[in-house]
Amino acid sequence: MTQDHPAERYLLVETQSGGTAERFLADAATLAGAGERVRLFLAGDGVALGIRGASAGLPRFLGAGGQAWADEFTLAHRALHAAPLTPGVRTTGMGEVADWLLEPGTRVVWH
Amino acid sequence: MAATVERRSWDVLIVLTAPPHTTDALTTVLRLTQAVLEREQTLRVWACGYNTMLTQSSLGETKPADLRDPATPAPTAGALIRGLLTAYKGRFSWIVCTACSAERGAHDHIPEVRLRSDARLAATIAAARRTLYIGGA
Amino acid sequence: MAYLVIIDRGYRGSAEAQFFDALYGVEMLGDQLGGMDVVLRGSSVTAALAGAGPPPALQVGPTAVNTLADPRRSVGALVDKGAAVYVDEPGLTALGLDDAPLLPGVTRIDTAHLAARWGDYAGVWFL
């Protein structure tokens, strides 16, 4: 891949759960399927999507090549460390999210 | 009057419209702001909607007491914002949208924040290298 | 006659509301209203979990915010004062927490079944 112009990459932030969040995950899967580099960060109510079996759209997004992380602060705040995460979902903190945000060519879409 | 031209570029602009006291949107924004500023970057928040009420002087520095533990003061959101503005002076700015403020009768803001008309939103976005828009108003 | 309050959404502004969450409101107002029994659903079911520890630290600039709500402490206090606290079994299942230990005094139940007893209460409030 040429470094002449950095490829765009997406940082998607999901803070909700439920029907509209599943639509956002479908957006994410479309982006990933088109070959975009897509990082999805689940925070606030959005961490519930990362629980194993909770979302139909998240495994599809991961299968399309997307990457997903659940917010460690939210998991701790909501006493969700015992909850099983969907295979492929990692956890991270806001420091790494800031690093991704600051990478050149990153587009952020926040739901 | 000629349109104002932003001379300075900011690394990040967050446009925050989701109301406080409803979800953890403000909490997440403050945490991300902290992380970005710790990386020596510059960041502005454009506060819309009911977020314009957070920086009113009338709210003071401490919340009404937790009756279970009245000796432990809890900082207001305005105090938290003021703390960031003081600690990261020159690299962090909190802008209050005057249209949203007027709509809600949110007057007399703490002096550390900037007041801007929504007519300047486009210029503010143009002055940022990247903009995060947080909806939900 | 007591009230039945149902909390199906938590975390409504941790940085700005801090300790003043829905459960704090129940602690403060329940006695005034003749008592409040509590149903925990949705994102609030984890308020019933045992062994969770205190809320994480929230650092905002120079300020360490150590006054965040502690829902589990509130549930313990409500149980101690005699309130019935029910946690929604389907809600726990949705979070993969079927086997998670609960705080003493909390009842795990499909809380929809409680609707058959709504008539026993002076009012049923979704907070």
mmCIF file of C-alpha atoms in Angstrom, chain B residues 73-124:
data_model
loop_
_atom_site.group_PDB
_atom_site.id
_atom_site.type_symbol
_atom_site.label_atom_id
_atom_site.label_comp_id
_atom_site.label_asym_id
_atom_site.label_seq_id
_atom_site.Cartn_x
_atom_site.Cartn_y
_atom_site.Cartn_z
ATOM 1 C CA PRO B 73 -17.898 17.733 48.262
ATOM 2 C CA ALA B 74 -18.745 16.706 44.726
ATOM 3 C CA PRO B 75 -17.543 18.973 41.919
ATOM 4 C CA THR B 76 -20.016 20.399 39.438
ATOM 5 C CA ALA B 77 -19.538 19.670 35.762
ATOM 6 C CA GLY B 78 -18.655 23.337 35.410
ATOM 7 C CA ALA B 79 -15.876 22.907 37.958
ATOM 8 C CA LEU B 80 -14.545 19.919 36.036
ATOM 9 C CA ILE B 81 -14.563 21.921 32.810
ATOM 10 C CA ARG B 82 -12.915 24.894 34.508
ATOM 11 C CA GLY B 83 -10.245 22.550 35.903
ATOM 12 C CA LEU B 84 -9.411 21.319 32.415
ATOM 13 C CA LEU B 85 -9.352 24.869 31.057
ATOM 14 C CA THR B 86 -6.938 25.911 33.778
ATOM 15 C CA ALA B 87 -4.691 22.865 33.629
ATOM 16 C CA TYR B 88 -4.463 22.886 29.834
ATOM 17 C CA LYS B 89 -4.700 26.609 29.218
ATOM 18 C CA GLY B 90 -3.876 27.361 25.606
ATOM 19 C CA ARG B 91 -4.516 23.802 24.445
ATOM 20 C CA PHE B 92 -8.122 23.295 25.510
ATOM 21 C CA SER B 93 -11.098 25.507 24.870
ATOM 22 C CA TRP B 94 -14.803 25.146 25.720
ATOM 23 C CA ILE B 95 -17.119 27.041 23.394
ATOM 24 C CA VAL B 96 -20.729 27.712 24.384
ATOM 25 C CA CYS B 97 -23.202 28.100 21.536
ATOM 26 C CA THR B 98 -25.059 31.349 22.146
ATOM 27 C CA ALA B 99 -28.155 30.231 20.254
ATOM 28 C CA CYS B 100 -28.603 27.179 22.469
ATOM 29 C CA SER B 101 -27.824 29.259 25.550
ATOM 30 C CA ALA B 102 -30.426 31.858 24.680
ATOM 31 C CA GLU B 103 -33.012 29.181 23.957
ATOM 32 C CA ARG B 104 -32.516 27.814 27.447
ATOM 33 C CA GLY B 105 -31.948 30.997 29.390
ATOM 34 C CA ALA B 106 -28.405 29.910 30.215
ATOM 35 C CA HIS B 107 -26.672 33.175 31.031
ATOM 36 C CA ASP B 108 -23.669 34.301 33.038
ATOM 37 C CA HIS B 109 -21.163 31.660 32.137
ATOM 38 C CA ILE B 110 -17.855 31.170 33.891
ATOM 39 C CA PRO B 111 -15.295 33.556 32.379
ATOM 40 C CA GLU B 112 -13.011 30.761 31.163
ATOM 41 C CA VAL B 113 -15.403 29.658 28.401
ATOM 42 C CA ARG B 114 -15.867 31.312 25.044
ATOM 43 C CA LEU B 115 -19.268 32.274 23.672
ATOM 44 C CA ARG B 116 -19.877 31.894 19.957
ATOM 45 C CA SER B 117 -22.811 32.312 17.653
ATOM 46 C CA ASP B 118 -23.875 29.258 15.693
ATOM 47 C CA ALA B 119 -23.086 31.383 12.611
ATOM 48 C CA ARG B 120 -19.450 30.634 13.399
ATOM 49 C CA LEU B 121 -19.811 26.858 13.525
ATOM 50 C CA ALA B 122 -18.504 26.307 9.998
ATOM 51 C CA ALA B 123 -15.432 28.438 10.659
ATOM 52 C CA THR B 124 -14.805 26.563 13.893
#
